[in-house]
mmCIF file of C-alpha atoms in Angstrom:
data_model
loop_
_atom_site.group_PDB
_atom_site.id
_atom_site.type_symbol
_atom_site.label_atom_id
_atom_site.label_comp_id
_atom_site.label_asym_id
_atom_site.label_seq_id
_atom_site.Cartn_x
_atom_site.Cartn_y
_atom_site.Cartn_z
ATOM 1 C CA MET S 8 14.186 -13.020 -28.684
ATOM 2 C CA MET S 9 12.613 -10.855 -25.968
ATOM 3 C CA ASN S 10 12.242 -7.223 -26.965
ATOM 4 C CA LYS S 11 13.396 -4.382 -24.735
ATOM 5 C CA SER S 12 9.902 -3.293 -23.688
ATOM 6 C CA LEU S 13 8.904 -6.785 -22.519
ATOM 7 C CA PHE S 14 12.240 -7.205 -20.732
ATOM 8 C CA LEU S 15 11.730 -3.940 -18.835
ATOM 9 C CA THR S 16 8.212 -4.990 -17.861
ATOM 10 C CA TYR S 17 9.454 -8.248 -16.334
ATOM 11 C CA LEU S 18 12.339 -6.406 -14.704
ATOM 12 C CA TYR S 19 10.008 -3.884 -13.055
ATOM 13 C CA LEU S 20 7.767 -6.719 -11.838
ATOM 14 C CA LEU S 21 10.766 -8.516 -10.365
ATOM 15 C CA VAL S 22 11.981 -5.335 -8.665
ATOM 16 C CA TYR S 23 8.499 -4.711 -7.251
ATOM 17 C CA ILE S 24 8.220 -8.247 -5.847
ATOM 18 C CA LEU S 25 11.718 -8.103 -4.344
ATOM 19 C CA LEU S 26 11.245 -4.643 -2.819
ATOM 20 C CA SER S 27 7.785 -5.384 -1.455
ATOM 21 C CA SER S 28 8.923 -8.639 0.139
ATOM 22 C CA GLY S 29 12.177 -7.072 1.282
ATOM 23 C CA VAL S 30 10.553 -4.134 3.059
ATOM 24 C CA ILE S 31 8.191 -6.442 4.967
ATOM 25 C CA LEU S 32 11.005 -8.758 6.063
ATOM 26 C CA TYR S 33 13.290 -5.810 6.841
ATOM 27 C CA ASN S 34 10.647 -4.160 9.053
ATOM 28 C CA LYS S 35 10.036 -7.424 10.886
ATOM 29 C CA TRP S 36 13.775 -7.878 11.463
ATOM 30 C CA VAL S 37 14.212 -4.328 12.767
ATOM 31 C CA LEU S 38 11.216 -4.454 15.103
ATOM 32 C CA SER S 39 11.539 -8.024 16.381
ATOM 33 C CA PRO S 40 12.979 -8.413 19.914
ATOM 34 C CA LYS S 41 14.744 -11.586 18.712
ATOM 35 C CA TYR S 42 16.770 -9.782 16.038
ATOM 36 C CA PHE S 43 17.658 -6.088 15.804
ATOM 37 C CA ASN S 44 15.362 -5.410 18.760
ATOM 38 C CA PHE S 45 13.957 -1.964 18.029
ATOM 39 C CA PRO S 46 10.404 -2.436 19.390
ATOM 40 C CA PHE S 47 9.199 1.035 18.453
ATOM 41 C CA PRO S 48 6.901 0.715 15.413
ATOM 42 C CA ILE S 49 5.637 4.303 15.569
ATOM 43 C CA THR S 50 9.205 5.608 15.569
ATOM 44 C CA LEU S 51 10.087 3.450 12.575
ATOM 45 C CA THR S 52 7.013 4.680 10.699
ATOM 46 C CA MET S 53 7.882 8.293 11.537
ATOM 47 C CA ILE S 54 11.367 7.740 10.113
ATOM 48 C CA HIS S 55 9.778 6.527 6.871
ATOM 49 C CA MET S 56 7.417 9.502 6.733
ATOM 50 C CA GLY S 57 10.097 12.044 7.561
ATOM 51 C CA PHE S 58 12.515 10.646 4.998
ATOM 52 C CA SER S 59 9.856 10.406 2.276
ATOM 53 C CA GLY S 60 8.625 13.931 2.929
ATOM 54 C CA ALA S 61 12.170 15.314 2.862
ATOM 55 C CA VAL S 62 12.976 13.582 -0.446
ATOM 56 C CA ALA S 63 9.719 14.845 -1.977
ATOM 57 C CA PHE S 64 10.453 18.410 -0.789
ATOM 58 C CA PHE S 65 13.934 18.250 -2.317
ATOM 59 C CA LEU S 66 12.602 16.932 -5.646
ATOM 60 C CA ILE S 67 9.831 19.550 -5.870
ATOM 61 C CA ARG S 68 11.325 22.676 -4.315
ATOM 62 C CA VAL S 69 15.034 22.267 -5.095
ATOM 63 C CA LEU S 70 15.365 20.124 -8.225
ATOM 64 C CA LYS S 71 11.882 21.126 -9.478
ATOM 65 C CA VAL S 72 11.334 17.683 -11.025
ATOM 66 C CA VAL S 73 7.586 18.272 -10.869
ATOM 67 C CA ALA S 74 5.491 21.271 -9.918
ATOM 68 C CA PRO S 75 3.334 21.260 -6.765
ATOM 69 C CA VAL S 76 -0.402 21.030 -7.340
ATOM 70 C CA LYS S 77 -2.799 23.900 -6.776
ATOM 71 C CA MET S 78 -3.515 23.079 -3.152
ATOM 72 C CA THR S 79 -5.954 25.316 -1.291
ATOM 73 C CA PHE S 80 -6.403 25.450 2.476
ATOM 74 C CA GLU S 81 -9.915 24.018 2.092
ATOM 75 C CA ILE S 82 -8.668 20.990 0.140
ATOM 76 C CA TYR S 83 -5.799 20.466 2.574
ATOM 77 C CA ALA S 84 -8.051 20.687 5.629
ATOM 78 C CA THR S 85 -10.940 18.611 4.280
ATOM 79 C CA CYS S 86 -9.004 16.082 2.180
ATOM 80 C CA VAL S 87 -5.295 15.774 2.952
ATOM 81 C CA ILE S 88 -5.620 15.864 6.750
ATOM 82 C CA PRO S 89 -8.260 13.108 7.147
ATOM 83 C CA ILE S 90 -6.585 10.920 4.520
ATOM 84 C CA SER S 91 -3.221 11.388 6.250
ATOM 85 C CA ALA S 92 -4.762 10.509 9.613
ATOM 86 C CA PHE S 93 -6.077 7.155 8.411
ATOM 87 C CA PHE S 94 -2.895 6.505 6.458
ATOM 88 C CA ALA S 95 -0.793 7.101 9.577
ATOM 89 C CA SER S 96 -3.115 4.855 11.572
ATOM 90 C CA SER S 97 -2.874 1.999 9.064
ATOM 91 C CA LEU S 98 0.932 2.151 9.141
ATOM 92 C CA TRP S 99 1.049 2.414 12.927
ATOM 93 C CA PHE S 100 -1.235 -0.582 13.524
ATOM 94 C CA GLY S 101 0.296 -2.620 10.721
ATOM 95 C CA ASN S 102 3.850 -2.166 11.953
ATOM 96 C CA THR S 103 2.854 -2.847 15.569
ATOM 97 C CA ALA S 104 1.489 -6.235 14.509
ATOM 98 C CA TYR S 105 5.066 -7.323 13.654
ATOM 99 C CA LEU S 106 5.832 -7.316 17.379
ATOM 100 C CA HIS S 107 3.203 -9.956 18.110
ATOM 101 C CA ILE S 108 2.599 -12.221 15.103
ATOM 102 C CA SER S 109 4.623 -13.774 12.302
ATOM 103 C CA VAL S 110 5.084 -12.366 8.809
ATOM 104 C CA ALA S 111 3.409 -15.452 7.307
ATOM 105 C CA PHE S 112 0.298 -15.022 9.429
ATOM 106 C CA ILE S 113 0.204 -11.280 8.704
ATOM 107 C CA GLN S 114 0.175 -12.023 4.977
ATOM 108 C CA MET S 115 -2.705 -14.429 5.497
ATOM 109 C CA LEU S 116 -4.671 -11.815 7.418
ATOM 110 C CA LYS S 117 -4.058 -9.305 4.630
ATOM 111 C CA ALA S 118 -6.310 -11.400 2.418
ATOM 112 C CA LEU S 119 -9.062 -9.490 4.261
ATOM 113 C CA MET S 120 -8.132 -6.285 2.456
ATOM 114 C CA PRO S 121 -10.727 -6.653 -0.347
ATOM 115 C CA VAL S 122 -13.366 -7.464 2.286
ATOM 116 C CA ALA S 123 -12.553 -4.374 4.342
ATOM 117 C CA THR S 124 -12.442 -2.096 1.306
ATOM 118 C CA PHE S 125 -15.730 -3.416 -0.048
ATOM 119 C CA LEU S 126 -17.468 -2.960 3.314
ATOM 120 C CA MET S 127 -16.130 0.581 3.746
ATOM 121 C CA ALA S 128 -17.150 1.470 0.192
ATOM 122 C CA VAL S 129 -20.692 0.190 0.772
ATOM 123 C CA LEU S 130 -20.990 2.030 4.090
ATOM 124 C CA CYS S 131 -19.748 5.258 2.519
ATOM 125 C CA GLY S 132 -22.054 4.882 -0.457
ATOM 126 C CA THR S 133 -19.357 4.605 -3.128
ATOM 127 C CA ASP S 134 -20.248 1.006 -3.990
ATOM 128 C CA LYS S 135 -23.416 -1.070 -4.000
ATOM 129 C CA LEU S 136 -24.026 -4.239 -2.039
ATOM 130 C CA ARG S 137 -24.026 -7.061 -4.577
ATOM 131 C CA TRP S 138 -24.673 -10.645 -3.619
ATOM 132 C CA ASP S 139 -21.990 -12.119 -5.889
ATOM 133 C CA VAL S 140 -19.308 -9.920 -4.341
ATOM 134 C CA PHE S 141 -20.743 -10.356 -0.840
ATOM 135 C CA LEU S 142 -20.623 -14.157 -1.078
ATOM 136 C CA ASN S 143 -17.110 -13.871 -2.450
ATOM 137 C CA MET S 144 -16.083 -11.727 0.526
ATOM 138 C CA LEU S 145 -17.714 -14.277 2.841
ATOM 139 C CA LEU S 146 -15.511 -16.997 1.326
ATOM 140 C CA VAL S 147 -12.411 -14.876 1.961
ATOM 141 C CA SER S 148 -13.480 -14.264 5.565
ATOM 142 C CA VAL S 149 -14.094 -17.981 6.190
ATOM 143 C CA GLY S 150 -10.634 -18.759 4.803
ATOM 144 C CA VAL S 151 -8.987 -16.218 7.105
ATOM 145 C CA VAL S 152 -10.885 -17.601 10.120
ATOM 146 C CA VAL S 153 -9.744 -21.152 9.290
ATOM 147 C CA SER S 154 -6.174 -19.923 8.845
ATOM 148 C CA SER S 155 -6.328 -18.086 12.188
ATOM 149 C CA TYR S 156 -7.664 -21.198 13.911
ATOM 150 C CA GLY S 157 -4.669 -23.131 12.596
ATOM 151 C CA GLU S 158 -2.130 -20.553 13.804
ATOM 152 C CA ILE S 159 0.044 -22.156 16.506
ATOM 153 C CA HIS S 160 1.269 -18.847 17.945
ATOM 154 C CA PHE S 161 -2.062 -17.041 17.671
ATOM 155 C CA ASN S 162 -1.958 -13.677 19.411
ATOM 156 C CA VAL S 163 -5.152 -11.691 19.938
ATOM 157 C CA ILE S 164 -3.376 -8.346 20.319
ATOM 158 C CA GLY S 165 -1.291 -8.748 17.173
ATOM 159 C CA THR S 166 -4.285 -9.947 15.169
ATOM 160 C CA ALA S 167 -6.384 -7.009 16.416
ATOM 161 C CA TYR S 168 -3.658 -4.538 15.431
ATOM 162 C CA GLN S 169 -3.337 -6.019 11.940
ATOM 163 C CA VAL S 170 -7.079 -6.179 11.257
ATOM 164 C CA THR S 171 -7.534 -2.620 12.560
ATOM 165 C CA GLY S 172 -4.729 -1.465 10.271
ATOM 166 C CA ILE S 173 -6.415 -3.166 7.308
ATOM 167 C CA PHE S 174 -9.720 -1.394 7.973
ATOM 168 C CA ALA S 175 -7.949 1.941 8.496
ATOM 169 C CA GLU S 176 -6.263 1.520 5.108
ATOM 170 C CA ALA S 177 -9.571 0.550 3.506
ATOM 171 C CA LEU S 178 -11.234 3.669 4.891
ATOM 172 C CA ARG S 179 -8.335 5.772 3.607
ATOM 173 C CA LEU S 180 -8.854 4.385 0.111
ATOM 174 C CA VAL S 181 -12.558 5.173 0.197
ATOM 175 C CA LEU S 182 -11.882 8.681 1.532
ATOM 176 C CA THR S 183 -9.345 9.179 -1.244
ATOM 177 C CA GLN S 184 -12.013 8.458 -3.812
ATOM 178 C CA VAL S 185 -14.733 10.473 -2.094
ATOM 179 C CA LEU S 186 -12.645 13.505 -1.133
ATOM 180 C CA LEU S 187 -9.765 13.914 -3.579
ATOM 181 C CA GLN S 188 -11.119 12.472 -6.787
ATOM 182 C CA LYS S 189 -14.459 14.200 -6.536
ATOM 183 C CA LYS S 190 -12.666 17.501 -6.037
ATOM 184 C CA GLY S 191 -10.730 16.807 -9.238
ATOM 185 C CA LEU S 192 -7.307 16.745 -7.582
ATOM 186 C CA THR S 193 -4.593 14.645 -9.190
ATOM 187 C CA LEU S 194 -1.430 13.756 -7.273
ATOM 188 C CA ASN S 195 1.573 11.886 -8.658
ATOM 189 C CA PRO S 196 3.851 9.792 -6.386
ATOM 190 C CA ILE S 197 6.118 12.743 -5.553
ATOM 191 C CA THR S 198 3.375 15.259 -4.798
ATOM 192 C CA SER S 199 1.532 12.609 -2.754
ATOM 193 C CA LEU S 200 4.591 12.256 -0.540
ATOM 194 C CA TYR S 201 5.076 16.021 -0.461
ATOM 195 C CA TYR S 202 1.634 16.729 0.993
ATOM 196 C CA ILE S 203 0.636 13.597 2.886
ATOM 197 C CA ALA S 204 3.894 12.303 4.421
ATOM 198 C CA PRO S 205 4.542 15.402 6.627
ATOM 199 C CA CYS S 206 0.915 15.425 7.762
ATOM 200 C CA SER S 207 1.101 11.716 8.627
ATOM 201 C CA PHE S 208 4.330 12.404 10.543
ATOM 202 C CA ALA S 209 2.496 15.036 12.602
ATOM 203 C CA PHE S 210 -0.349 12.644 13.415
ATOM 204 C CA LEU S 211 2.086 9.930 14.473
ATOM 205 C CA PHE S 212 3.874 12.327 16.820
ATOM 206 C CA VAL S 213 0.934 12.299 19.263
ATOM 207 C CA PRO S 214 0.825 8.522 19.936
ATOM 208 C CA TRP S 215 4.638 8.428 19.780
ATOM 209 C CA TYR S 216 4.925 11.031 22.547
ATOM 210 C CA PHE S 217 2.621 9.146 24.902
ATOM 211 C CA LEU S 218 3.366 5.515 24.001
ATOM 212 C CA GLU S 219 6.985 5.257 22.852
ATOM 213 C CA GLN S 220 8.883 8.344 23.936
ATOM 214 C CA PRO S 221 8.822 7.465 27.688
ATOM 215 C CA GLY S 222 10.109 3.954 26.966
ATOM 216 C CA MET S 223 12.849 5.276 24.712
ATOM 217 C CA GLU S 224 14.205 7.386 27.533
ATOM 218 C CA VAL S 225 14.749 4.487 29.907
ATOM 219 C CA SER S 226 15.626 1.617 27.586
ATOM 220 C CA GLN S 227 18.889 0.873 25.840
ATOM 221 C CA ILE S 228 18.062 1.843 22.279
ATOM 222 C CA LYS S 229 20.025 0.376 19.412
ATOM 223 C CA PHE S 230 20.191 3.081 16.778
ATOM 224 C CA ASN S 231 22.222 2.329 13.686
ATOM 225 C CA PHE S 232 22.058 5.133 11.122
ATOM 226 C CA TRP S 233 22.761 2.905 8.112
ATOM 227 C CA ILE S 234 20.122 0.353 9.047
ATOM 228 C CA PHE S 235 17.394 2.956 9.421
ATOM 229 C CA PHE S 236 18.562 4.888 6.365
ATOM 230 C CA SER S 237 18.603 1.792 4.155
ATOM 231 C CA ASN S 238 15.215 0.727 5.533
ATOM 232 C CA ALA S 239 13.700 4.115 4.631
ATOM 233 C CA VAL S 240 15.335 4.051 1.179
ATOM 234 C CA CYS S 241 13.880 0.596 0.471
ATOM 235 C CA ALA S 242 10.405 1.762 1.502
ATOM 236 C CA LEU S 243 10.697 4.826 -0.734
ATOM 237 C CA ALA S 244 12.035 2.743 -3.631
ATOM 238 C CA LEU S 245 9.040 0.426 -3.287
ATOM 239 C CA ASN S 246 6.735 3.403 -3.730
ATOM 240 C CA PHE S 247 8.356 4.337 -7.037
ATOM 241 C CA SER S 248 8.649 0.723 -8.229
ATOM 242 C CA ILE S 249 4.874 0.390 -7.881
ATOM 243 C CA PHE S 250 4.462 3.488 -10.023
ATOM 244 C CA LEU S 251 6.759 2.050 -12.708
ATOM 245 C CA VAL S 252 5.024 -1.333 -12.692
ATOM 246 C CA ILE S 253 1.545 0.168 -13.001
ATOM 247 C CA GLY S 254 2.689 2.226 -15.971
ATOM 248 C CA ARG S 255 3.760 -0.899 -17.889
ATOM 249 C CA THR S 256 1.306 -3.625 -16.963
ATOM 250 C CA GLY S 257 -2.401 -4.286 -16.818
ATOM 251 C CA ALA S 258 -4.775 -5.391 -14.091
ATOM 252 C CA VAL S 259 -4.304 -9.133 -14.550
ATOM 253 C CA THR S 260 -0.494 -8.985 -14.534
ATOM 254 C CA ILE S 261 -0.347 -6.849 -11.411
ATOM 255 C CA ARG S 262 -2.816 -8.991 -9.515
ATOM 256 C CA VAL S 263 -1.007 -12.225 -10.430
ATOM 257 C CA ALA S 264 2.286 -10.627 -9.357
ATOM 258 C CA GLY S 265 0.711 -9.709 -6.029
ATOM 259 C CA VAL S 266 -0.500 -13.247 -5.383
ATOM 260 C CA LEU S 267 2.915 -14.644 -6.365
ATOM 261 C CA LYS S 268 4.594 -12.154 -4.043
ATOM 262 C CA ASP S 269 2.438 -13.261 -1.112
ATOM 263 C CA TRP S 270 3.317 -16.942 -1.553
ATOM 264 C CA ILE S 271 7.029 -16.128 -1.945
ATOM 265 C CA LEU S 272 6.899 -13.978 1.171
ATOM 266 C CA ILE S 273 5.202 -16.639 3.256
ATOM 267 C CA ALA S 274 7.810 -19.203 2.194
ATOM 268 C CA LEU S 275 10.745 -16.815 2.724
ATOM 269 C CA SER S 276 9.553 -15.735 6.157
ATOM 270 C CA THR S 277 9.647 -19.295 7.457
ATOM 271 C CA VAL S 278 13.267 -19.585 6.312
ATOM 272 C CA ILE S 279 14.489 -16.207 7.588
ATOM 273 C CA PHE S 280 12.484 -16.382 10.819
ATOM 274 C CA PRO S 281 12.572 -20.044 11.935
ATOM 275 C CA GLU S 282 10.161 -19.367 14.794
ATOM 276 C CA SER S 283 7.435 -18.881 12.166
ATOM 277 C CA ILE S 284 5.647 -22.203 11.865
ATOM 278 C CA ILE S 285 3.055 -22.846 9.174
ATOM 279 C CA THR S 286 0.497 -25.588 9.788
ATOM 280 C CA GLY S 287 -1.623 -27.487 7.308
ATOM 281 C CA LEU S 288 -4.700 -25.639 8.576
ATOM 282 C CA ASN S 289 -2.895 -22.333 7.934
ATOM 283 C CA ILE S 290 -2.314 -23.265 4.310
ATOM 284 C CA THR S 291 -5.823 -24.659 3.881
ATOM 285 C CA GLY S 292 -7.423 -21.506 5.253
ATOM 286 C CA TYR S 293 -5.204 -19.225 3.209
ATOM 287 C CA ALA S 294 -5.913 -21.262 0.060
ATOM 288 C CA ILE S 295 -9.658 -20.830 0.653
ATOM 289 C CA ALA S 296 -9.213 -17.095 1.186
ATOM 290 C CA LEU S 297 -6.979 -16.872 -1.865
ATOM 291 C CA CYS S 298 -9.637 -18.545 -4.022
ATOM 292 C CA GLY S 299 -12.011 -15.822 -2.917
ATOM 293 C CA VAL S 300 -9.467 -13.093 -3.650
ATOM 294 C CA VAL S 301 -8.676 -14.525 -7.086
ATOM 295 C CA PHE S 302 -12.353 -14.772 -7.989
ATOM 296 C CA TYR S 303 -12.913 -11.226 -6.694
ATOM 297 C CA ASN S 304 -10.043 -10.014 -8.861
ATOM 298 C CA TYR S 305 -11.582 -11.819 -11.824
ATOM 299 C CA ILE S 306 -14.913 -10.057 -11.250
ATOM 300 C CA LYS S 307 -13.240 -6.658 -11.022
ATOM 301 C CA VAL S 308 -11.020 -7.164 -14.067
ATOM 302 C CA LYS S 309 -14.058 -8.320 -16.035
ATOM 303 C CA GLU S 310 -15.967 -5.193 -14.975
ATOM 304 C CA VAL S 311 -13.058 -2.950 -15.895
ATOM 305 C CA ARG S 312 -12.681 -4.567 -19.307
ATOM 306 C CA SER S 313 -16.386 -4.185 -20.015
ATOM 307 C CA SER S 314 -16.047 -0.424 -19.557
ATOM 308 C CA GLN S 315 -12.684 -0.231 -21.288
ATOM 309 C CA LEU S 316 -12.094 2.495 -23.851
ATOM 310 C CA PRO S 317 -10.343 1.756 -27.167
ATOM 311 C CA VAL S 318 -6.832 0.612 -26.373
ATOM 312 C CA GLU S 319 -4.054 2.986 -27.303
ATOM 313 C CA SER S 320 -0.799 1.829 -28.746
ATOM 314 C CA ILE S 321 2.065 1.583 -26.277
ATOM 315 C CA PRO S 322 3.947 4.615 -27.685
ATOM 316 C CA GLU S 323 0.766 6.726 -27.515
ATOM 317 C CA ARG S 324 0.076 5.652 -23.949
ATOM 318 C CA ILE S 325 3.641 6.316 -22.824
ATOM 319 C CA THR S 326 3.545 9.765 -24.448
ATOM 320 C CA LYS S 327 0.248 10.592 -22.755
ATOM 321 C CA GLU S 328 1.441 9.413 -19.327
ATOM 322 C CA TRP S 329 4.646 11.394 -19.694
ATOM 323 C CA LYS S 330 2.690 14.557 -20.516
ATOM 324 C CA LEU S 331 0.425 13.958 -17.542
ATOM 325 C CA GLU S 332 3.459 13.573 -15.301
ATOM 326 C CA LYS S 333 5.031 16.785 -16.530
ATOM 327 C CA LYS S 334 1.748 18.610 -15.840
ATOM 328 C CA SER S 335 1.191 17.389 -12.297
ATOM 329 C CA SER S 336 -0.647 20.578 -11.408
ATOM 330 C CA ASP S 337 -3.362 19.921 -13.979
ATOM 331 C CA ILE S 338 -6.872 19.319 -12.745
ATOM 332 C CA PHE S 339 -8.479 15.985 -13.494
ATOM 333 C CA THR S 340 -11.890 16.309 -15.103
ATOM 334 C CA PRO S 341 -14.268 13.555 -13.962
ATOM 335 C CA ASP S 342 -16.151 13.705 -17.263
ATOM 336 C CA THR S 343 -12.994 12.546 -19.054
ATOM 337 C CA GLU S 344 -12.919 8.883 -18.222
ATOM 338 C CA ASP S 345 -9.588 8.003 -19.809
ATOM 339 C CA ASP S 346 -7.392 7.540 -16.766
ATOM 340 C CA GLY S 347 -4.149 6.767 -18.551
ATOM 341 C CA ASN S 348 -4.271 3.256 -17.153
ATOM 342 C CA ASN S 349 -4.491 1.410 -20.439
ATOM 343 C CA GLY S 350 -7.890 3.034 -20.833
ATOM 344 C CA ARG S 351 -9.228 1.444 -17.656
ATOM 345 C CA ILE S 352 -11.675 3.112 -15.334
ATOM 346 C CA VAL S 353 -11.620 2.859 -11.571
ATOM 347 C CA SER S 354 -15.274 2.431 -10.790
ATOM 348 C CA SER S 355 -15.149 2.302 -7.016
ATOM 349 C CA ALA S 356 -12.893 2.131 -4.025
ATOM 350 C CA SER S 357 -13.624 -1.563 -3.691
ATOM 351 C CA ASP S 358 -11.596 -2.087 -6.850
ATOM 352 C CA LEU S 359 -8.493 -1.155 -4.937
ATOM 353 C CA ASN S 360 -5.830 -3.552 -3.813
ATOM 354 C CA VAL S 361 -2.851 -2.017 -2.129
ATOM 355 C CA ASP S 362 0.706 -2.621 -1.141
ATOM 356 C CA GLU S 363 0.894 -1.289 2.350
ATOM 357 C CA GLU S 364 4.641 -1.608 2.647
ATOM 358 C CA ALA S 365 5.240 1.489 0.570
ATOM 359 C CA PRO S 366 5.582 4.667 2.621
ATOM 360 C CA LEU S 367 2.871 6.158 0.470
ATOM 361 C CA VAL S 368 1.544 4.601 -2.666
ATOM 362 C CA PRO S 369 -0.231 7.375 -4.531
ATOM 363 C CA SER S 370 -3.797 6.193 -4.168
ATOM 364 C CA SER S 371 -4.891 9.775 -4.593
ATOM 365 C CA ARG S 372 -3.661 9.439 -8.126
ATOM 366 C CA ILE S 373 -5.960 6.587 -9.037
ATOM 367 C CA SER S 374 -7.598 8.859 -11.533
ATOM 368 C CA HIS S 375 -4.917 8.345 -14.161
ATOM 369 C CA ILE S 376 -2.248 6.044 -12.802
ATOM 370 C CA GLY S 377 -4.434 3.166 -11.705
ATOM 371 C CA ARG S 378 -3.155 2.188 -8.302
ATOM 372 C CA SER S 379 -6.281 0.104 -8.235
ATOM 373 C CA GLN S 380 -4.451 -2.617 -10.078
ATOM 374 C CA LEU S 381 -2.008 -3.281 -7.255
ATOM 375 C CA SER S 382 -2.222 -6.284 -5.048
ATOM 376 C CA ASN S 383 -2.134 -5.528 -1.364
ATOM 377 C CA ARG S 384 0.236 -5.280 1.362
ATOM 378 C CA ASP S 385 2.431 -1.873 5.238
ATOM 379 C CA ALA S 386 4.830 -0.610 6.417
#
């Protein structure tokens, strides 16, 4: 008979897969001219940021669930602002892609995430160029090119938006490692939202004012409070579900769940959005790219395990993580390599796989939560 701990682990994984897939499909439905017809991706992203920031403010300042970190003006100006800028950009470009290309094709393009992160990490000096990883990334790129060639409704603009969003997210991850972690700052999911969501909202206001605000004045806008509220709640819930899943599973489980989620999402999108057509070349290309991603994940998990500290018992690990959560204002010491993630170390930004649908997954908290274990994918 399944024990309670194992049951909760599977439950959290199921919730994560459902929420991640649901947020992607929900965003597509809201933005698509054929369905809800709200073609304002920046506005939708700003709603997510505003809602997330407000919830985080309420939890920290009113309910005092966690304490704010010791944030100085220097850290905010040199770390939070640039990270927020790239985060806002990745969401903006990623959501705009929904207007031009299908969900299935977007998921196939997102296989490029490890490639983008690895390249950004090498350029920024946080990772070394290794031929085994490089050839692996080349395999992923070839698979994505084949998949793109097989796309019936290929759209250059939508593809450009999605790829740009992927590279913006990759650069954000590298900056998170370079700027926040090296300054010893640890943020949990709530404090991440508290500091970064409002700043991202401010950055999005500029393109919104010039690109979407004029169109919103003259067009017939469909604004349904409950649709936008539920959409923002789902995005916020995804953020916390990722946190719960990471706390209970290891690298292999999370990565397998991410791959499973991608296949489920591709299949679901063709049912919910009949205009999405998948060709044999699409599947072939994505399968090639997926082989590269799986092998890349294998390399990274193997590296992590080789540097793994003695494994703590589950009760000890839960106790430690709980204490770390209650002391969110503590400073992370780089010399202490136990990151609370089952004793795993995040060696570089290229280890990171992300779920971009969350309003803000706490990548700045990689130091002891291990967001690095998450498989990718905006919103």
